[in-house]
Structures are given as structure tokens and as C-alpha cells.
Amino acid sequence: MRDVLVVDDDFMVAEIHRRFVEQVDGFRVVGVARTGGEALSAARELRPDLILLDVYLPDMTGLEVLQRLRSEGDRVGVIMITAARELDTVSGALDGGAADYLIKPFEFPHLRAKLEAFAARADALESAAGVDQSLVDSLFGGAAAASSQTLPKGLGAETGRLVLAAVRDAGEVSAAECAELVGISRVSARRYLEHYLSTGALELRLQYGAGRPERRYRPV
């Protein structure tokens, strides 16, 4: 059983997240915090395996909480759950060692997928006798991760990861939807999506209606 600390300043949102977590096998909520200070104290006292951490807190940002945890040597898993879509915020979460990032509002299946992916990575590390390429690929995203390392000129690996995450979380997106989720232009989103389509990380579905069919991208 993996212990989870929920951090959100909105009581109702925190309760929804708590209920979501309790519906996923292998996870239980051991505490709820509503400020950054409470989150740090609870992390020290409860020693959770995972923190669901909001970015916007009344006393400090979730990124600051993440930075303080890491500076104290706490390697607890952190999934950022927030309405923040700015690239610098997402970049800060990645740089701080967040395990994942989930944008509000979201449905239960999205959070369940994040929790299950976290558990799978943890299980792989706990059971591994050593490290080989297949283990590394499973931990870092397999073909999708490899494809992000060979991006054409003008495309960035970090934004590429965000694009792939957006497609994975949504299940299927158009270029316009991807642009909105990631916070980039539609033209840029199309370039990333078409690149990942060409590498086999994504597949295409044409949605027919009035006029030209819409190109929709989804994980392989």
C-alpha cells in the first residue's frame, strides 16, 4: 500500500482528490494539507510515498514546496496537480524532480492512470536486480522518450515531453487542442505532433465532417 498526501488549498477540491485516490487499488490517503507549510510538516511527519501537490498555495508555491523537499533530501514522489499551464511552471516541476503533472480539471481515469504509472515505475525499481536498457526505457517512456531525443531543429525536448504527455492524458487531440493544453501555438503543436507521428510514437485518426477531415493524434 502506498501512502499519499493530498495538498490543495481548496477544501472541496482536496476532498475530491482524496476520494479519487481511495478508489485506486494500492493507494490510500494518509493526510491532507492546505498550505505549503502544512505540506512540508506533513511530509516530515507522515513520510508519504507520494504527494499530490497543487502549484497555487496561499503561503508559497507548490514549486517552492518541491524545492524545499529536495533540498532536505526527501525523494518522495510528487505529482503536480494544478490549473497552471505556463511552460515555466511545468519546466520547474520537471527540473524539481516531479514524477508527473496533471492539469485541472480532470476526470478520475486521468488521475488513476497517473497513479498506476507511478506504481509501475516504483515496482520496477524495487524488483530490479540491476539496470538494463529495457528497464531504463520502461522508466523513461520507451519509444516516446527515445523519439524526443532526436527532434528536428527548432523543436525542444522539454516541450516535446509536454506534447506527448498532453496526448497521453487526453487520449486523443487535434493540433488546436494540443496547443491549448500545452500553451504553445497551433503551428508549433502541429509540428511536434507530426514529428511524433513520423517516429511511430503517435498514430493518426482522420475525423470526417464538413470540409477537410480533422487530423487527430493519439498514443500508439
Short mmCIF file of C-alpha atoms in Angstrom, two decimals:
data_model
loop_
_atom_site.label_atom_id
_atom_site.label_comp_id
_atom_site.label_asym_id
_atom_site.label_seq_id
_atom_site.Cartn_x
_atom_site.Cartn_y
_atom_site.Cartn_z
CA MET A 1 0.00 0.00 0.00
CA ARG A 2 1.34 3.42 -0.99
CA ASP A 3 0.61 6.37 1.27
CA VAL A 4 -0.48 9.62 -0.37
CA LEU A 5 -0.52 13.19 0.92
CA VAL A 6 -3.01 15.49 -0.85
CA VAL A 7 -2.08 19.18 -0.94
CA ASP A 8 -4.67 21.72 -2.15
CA ASP A 9 -5.93 24.93 -0.58
CA ASP A 10 -9.50 24.34 -1.77
CA PHE A 11 -11.25 22.07 0.72
CA MET A 12 -13.73 20.67 -1.80
CA VAL A 13 -11.08 20.01 -4.43
CA ALA A 14 -8.86 18.31 -1.85
CA GLU A 15 -11.78 16.10 -0.82
CA ILE A 16 -12.46 15.14 -4.45
CA HIS A 17 -8.83 14.22 -4.94
CA ARG A 18 -8.85 12.23 -1.71
CA ARG A 19 -11.87 10.24 -2.87
CA PHE A 20 -10.30 9.65 -6.27
CA VAL A 21 -7.11 8.28 -4.69
CA GLU A 22 -9.06 5.98 -2.38
CA GLN A 23 -10.68 4.38 -5.43
CA VAL A 24 -7.34 3.22 -6.83
CA ASP A 25 -6.09 -0.14 -5.61
CA GLY A 26 -2.81 0.05 -3.73
CA PHE A 27 -3.14 3.69 -2.66
CA ARG A 28 -4.50 5.37 0.45
CA VAL A 29 -4.59 8.97 1.63
CA VAL A 30 -2.80 9.49 4.95
CA GLY A 31 -3.14 13.27 5.14
CA VAL A 32 -4.47 16.46 3.57
CA ALA A 33 -2.62 19.80 3.67
CA ARG A 34 -3.87 23.19 2.54
CA THR A 35 -0.71 25.31 2.68
CA GLY A 36 2.90 24.82 1.74
CA GLY A 37 3.92 24.90 5.39
CA GLU A 38 1.39 22.22 6.26
CA ALA A 39 2.59 20.14 3.33
CA LEU A 40 6.22 20.26 4.47
CA SER A 41 5.29 19.40 8.05
CA ALA A 42 3.04 16.55 6.95
CA ALA A 43 5.72 15.19 4.62
CA ARG A 44 8.22 15.07 7.52
CA GLU A 45 5.73 13.52 9.94
CA LEU A 46 3.83 11.09 7.71
CA ARG A 47 6.62 10.13 5.28
CA PRO A 48 4.24 9.50 2.38
CA ASP A 49 5.26 7.65 -0.74
CA LEU A 50 3.58 10.22 -2.98
CA ILE A 51 2.37 13.82 -2.74
CA LEU A 52 -0.35 15.24 -4.98
CA LEU A 53 0.81 18.84 -4.95
CA ASP A 54 -1.03 21.94 -6.13
CA VAL A 55 1.03 24.81 -7.53
CA TYR A 56 -1.09 27.66 -6.18
CA LEU A 57 -0.94 27.69 -2.37
CA PRO A 58 -1.58 30.66 -0.05
CA ASP A 59 1.86 30.86 1.58
CA MET A 60 4.23 29.58 -1.11
CA THR A 61 4.04 27.90 -4.49
CA GLY A 62 3.99 24.17 -4.93
CA LEU A 63 7.27 24.50 -6.81
CA GLU A 64 8.82 26.03 -3.69
CA VAL A 65 7.47 23.14 -1.64
CA LEU A 66 9.03 20.71 -4.11
CA GLN A 67 12.36 22.56 -3.98
CA ARG A 68 12.39 22.51 -0.16
CA LEU A 69 11.63 18.81 -0.08
CA ARG A 70 14.51 18.10 -2.41
CA SER A 71 16.89 20.40 -0.52
CA GLU A 72 16.09 18.40 2.63
CA GLY A 73 16.97 15.21 0.79
CA ASP A 74 13.37 13.99 0.62
CA ARG A 75 12.93 11.98 -2.59
CA VAL A 76 9.19 11.46 -2.11
CA GLY A 77 7.27 11.04 -5.35
CA VAL A 78 5.43 14.20 -6.40
CA ILE A 79 2.66 14.61 -8.94
CA MET A 80 1.82 18.25 -9.61
CA ILE A 81 -1.94 18.73 -9.86
CA THR A 82 -2.80 22.26 -10.89
CA ALA A 83 -4.55 24.63 -13.22
CA ALA A 84 -1.17 26.13 -14.16
CA ARG A 85 -0.36 25.62 -17.84
CA GLU A 86 2.58 28.01 -18.21
CA LEU A 87 5.65 26.35 -19.66
CA ASP A 88 7.94 27.80 -17.00
CA THR A 89 5.77 26.23 -14.29
CA VAL A 90 5.82 22.85 -15.99
CA SER A 91 9.56 23.21 -16.57
CA GLY A 92 10.08 23.98 -12.88
CA ALA A 93 8.16 20.85 -11.94
CA LEU A 94 10.33 18.73 -14.24
CA ASP A 95 13.54 20.35 -13.02
CA GLY A 96 12.47 19.80 -9.42
CA GLY A 97 12.07 16.10 -9.98
CA ALA A 98 8.27 15.82 -10.12
CA ALA A 99 7.19 12.36 -11.25
CA ASP A 100 4.28 13.69 -13.29
CA TYR A 101 1.99 16.66 -13.96
CA LEU A 102 -1.80 16.71 -14.21
CA ILE A 103 -3.80 19.75 -15.30
CA LYS A 104 -7.12 20.62 -13.67
CA PRO A 105 -9.91 19.98 -14.28
CA PHE A 106 -9.53 16.28 -14.91
CA GLU A 107 -11.59 13.14 -14.63
CA PHE A 108 -10.92 10.18 -12.36
CA PRO A 109 -9.45 7.97 -15.15
CA HIS A 110 -6.70 10.54 -15.77
CA LEU A 111 -5.57 10.51 -12.14
CA ARG A 112 -5.88 6.73 -11.95
CA ALA A 113 -3.57 6.41 -14.96
CA LYS A 114 -1.01 8.69 -13.31
CA LEU A 115 -1.13 6.72 -10.05
CA GLU A 116 -0.85 3.40 -11.82
CA ALA A 117 2.12 4.64 -13.85
CA PHE A 118 3.80 5.85 -10.66
CA ALA A 119 3.23 2.47 -9.01
CA ALA A 120 4.56 0.62 -12.05
CA ARG A 121 7.77 2.66 -12.05
CA ALA A 122 8.24 2.13 -8.31
CA ASP A 123 7.62 -1.61 -8.63
CA ALA A 124 10.11 -1.86 -11.48
CA LEU A 125 12.80 -0.15 -9.40
CA GLU A 126 12.06 -2.19 -6.28
CA SER A 127 12.17 -5.53 -8.09
CA ALA A 128 15.11 -4.89 -10.40
CA ALA A 129 18.34 -6.72 -9.61
CA GLY A 130 20.20 -4.38 -11.95
CA VAL A 131 19.65 -1.85 -14.69
CA ASP A 132 19.44 -2.70 -18.38
CA GLN A 133 18.12 -0.74 -21.37
CA SER A 134 14.65 -2.29 -21.22
CA LEU A 135 14.24 -1.15 -17.63
CA VAL A 136 15.50 2.34 -18.48
CA ASP A 137 13.09 2.52 -21.42
CA SER A 138 10.15 1.47 -19.26
CA LEU A 139 11.00 4.08 -16.62
CA PHE A 140 11.62 6.93 -19.03
CA GLY A 141 8.86 6.32 -21.52
CA GLY A 142 10.22 3.82 -24.03
CA ALA A 143 9.88 4.77 -27.67
CA ALA A 144 8.34 8.12 -26.86
CA ALA A 145 11.32 9.11 -24.74
CA ALA A 146 13.75 7.96 -27.40
CA SER A 147 11.96 9.91 -30.08
CA SER A 148 12.12 13.10 -28.00
CA GLN A 149 15.92 12.88 -28.08
CA THR A 150 16.03 13.08 -31.88
CA LEU A 151 13.85 16.10 -32.51
CA PRO A 152 14.33 18.15 -35.67
CA LYS A 153 15.93 21.57 -35.46
CA GLY A 154 13.62 24.10 -33.85
CA LEU A 155 11.81 21.60 -31.65
CA GLY A 156 12.71 21.28 -27.97
CA ALA A 157 12.85 18.04 -25.99
CA GLU A 158 11.13 19.57 -22.96
CA THR A 159 8.19 20.90 -24.98
CA GLY A 160 8.12 17.58 -26.79
CA ARG A 161 7.63 15.76 -23.50
CA LEU A 162 4.77 18.08 -22.66
CA VAL A 163 3.14 17.44 -26.03
CA LEU A 164 3.40 13.68 -25.55
CA ALA A 165 2.04 13.95 -22.03
CA ALA A 166 -0.89 16.04 -23.25
CA VAL A 167 -1.76 13.46 -25.89
CA ARG A 168 -1.43 10.61 -23.41
CA ASP A 169 -3.59 12.32 -20.80
CA ALA A 170 -6.30 13.39 -23.23
CA GLY A 171 -6.30 10.10 -25.15
CA GLU A 172 -6.65 11.91 -28.47
CA VAL A 173 -6.12 15.52 -29.55
CA SER A 174 -6.21 17.80 -32.55
CA ALA A 175 -3.38 20.29 -33.07
CA ALA A 176 -5.60 23.08 -31.70
CA GLU A 177 -6.48 21.07 -28.58
CA CYS A 178 -2.84 20.16 -28.00
CA ALA A 179 -1.80 23.80 -28.36
CA GLU A 180 -4.34 24.81 -25.71
CA LEU A 181 -3.25 22.06 -23.30
CA VAL A 182 0.47 22.76 -23.61
CA GLY A 183 0.34 26.54 -24.02
CA ILE A 184 2.03 26.80 -27.42
CA SER A 185 0.86 27.95 -30.83
CA ARG A 186 -1.22 25.69 -33.05
CA VAL A 187 1.51 25.71 -35.68
CA SER A 188 4.11 24.57 -33.14
CA ALA A 189 1.79 21.90 -31.80
CA ARG A 190 1.23 20.57 -35.32
CA ARG A 191 5.00 20.35 -35.91
CA TYR A 192 5.53 18.31 -32.74
CA LEU A 193 2.56 16.06 -33.42
CA GLU A 194 3.61 15.38 -37.00
CA HIS A 195 7.15 14.59 -35.84
CA TYR A 196 5.94 12.07 -33.29
CA LEU A 197 3.59 10.63 -35.90
CA SER A 198 6.57 10.08 -38.19
CA THR A 199 8.58 8.33 -35.45
CA GLY A 200 5.75 5.98 -34.52
CA ALA A 201 5.20 7.46 -31.06
CA LEU A 202 1.72 8.62 -32.14
CA GLU A 203 -0.86 7.42 -34.62
CA LEU A 204 -3.35 9.38 -36.70
CA ARG A 205 -7.11 9.24 -36.98
CA LEU A 206 -8.95 11.31 -39.57
CA GLN A 207 -12.27 12.66 -38.33
CA TYR A 208 -14.60 13.39 -41.20
CA GLY A 209 -17.22 16.12 -41.17
CA ALA A 210 -17.98 19.23 -43.16
CA GLY A 211 -14.95 20.31 -45.19
CA ARG A 212 -11.48 18.82 -44.78
CA PRO A 213 -11.09 15.90 -42.34
CA GLU A 214 -9.60 16.83 -38.99
CA ARG A 215 -6.26 15.24 -38.11
CA ARG A 216 -6.42 13.76 -34.60
CA TYR A 217 -3.45 12.25 -32.84
CA ARG A 218 -3.39 9.53 -30.19
CA PRO A 219 -0.83 7.32 -28.44
CA VAL A 220 0.21 4.09 -30.12
#
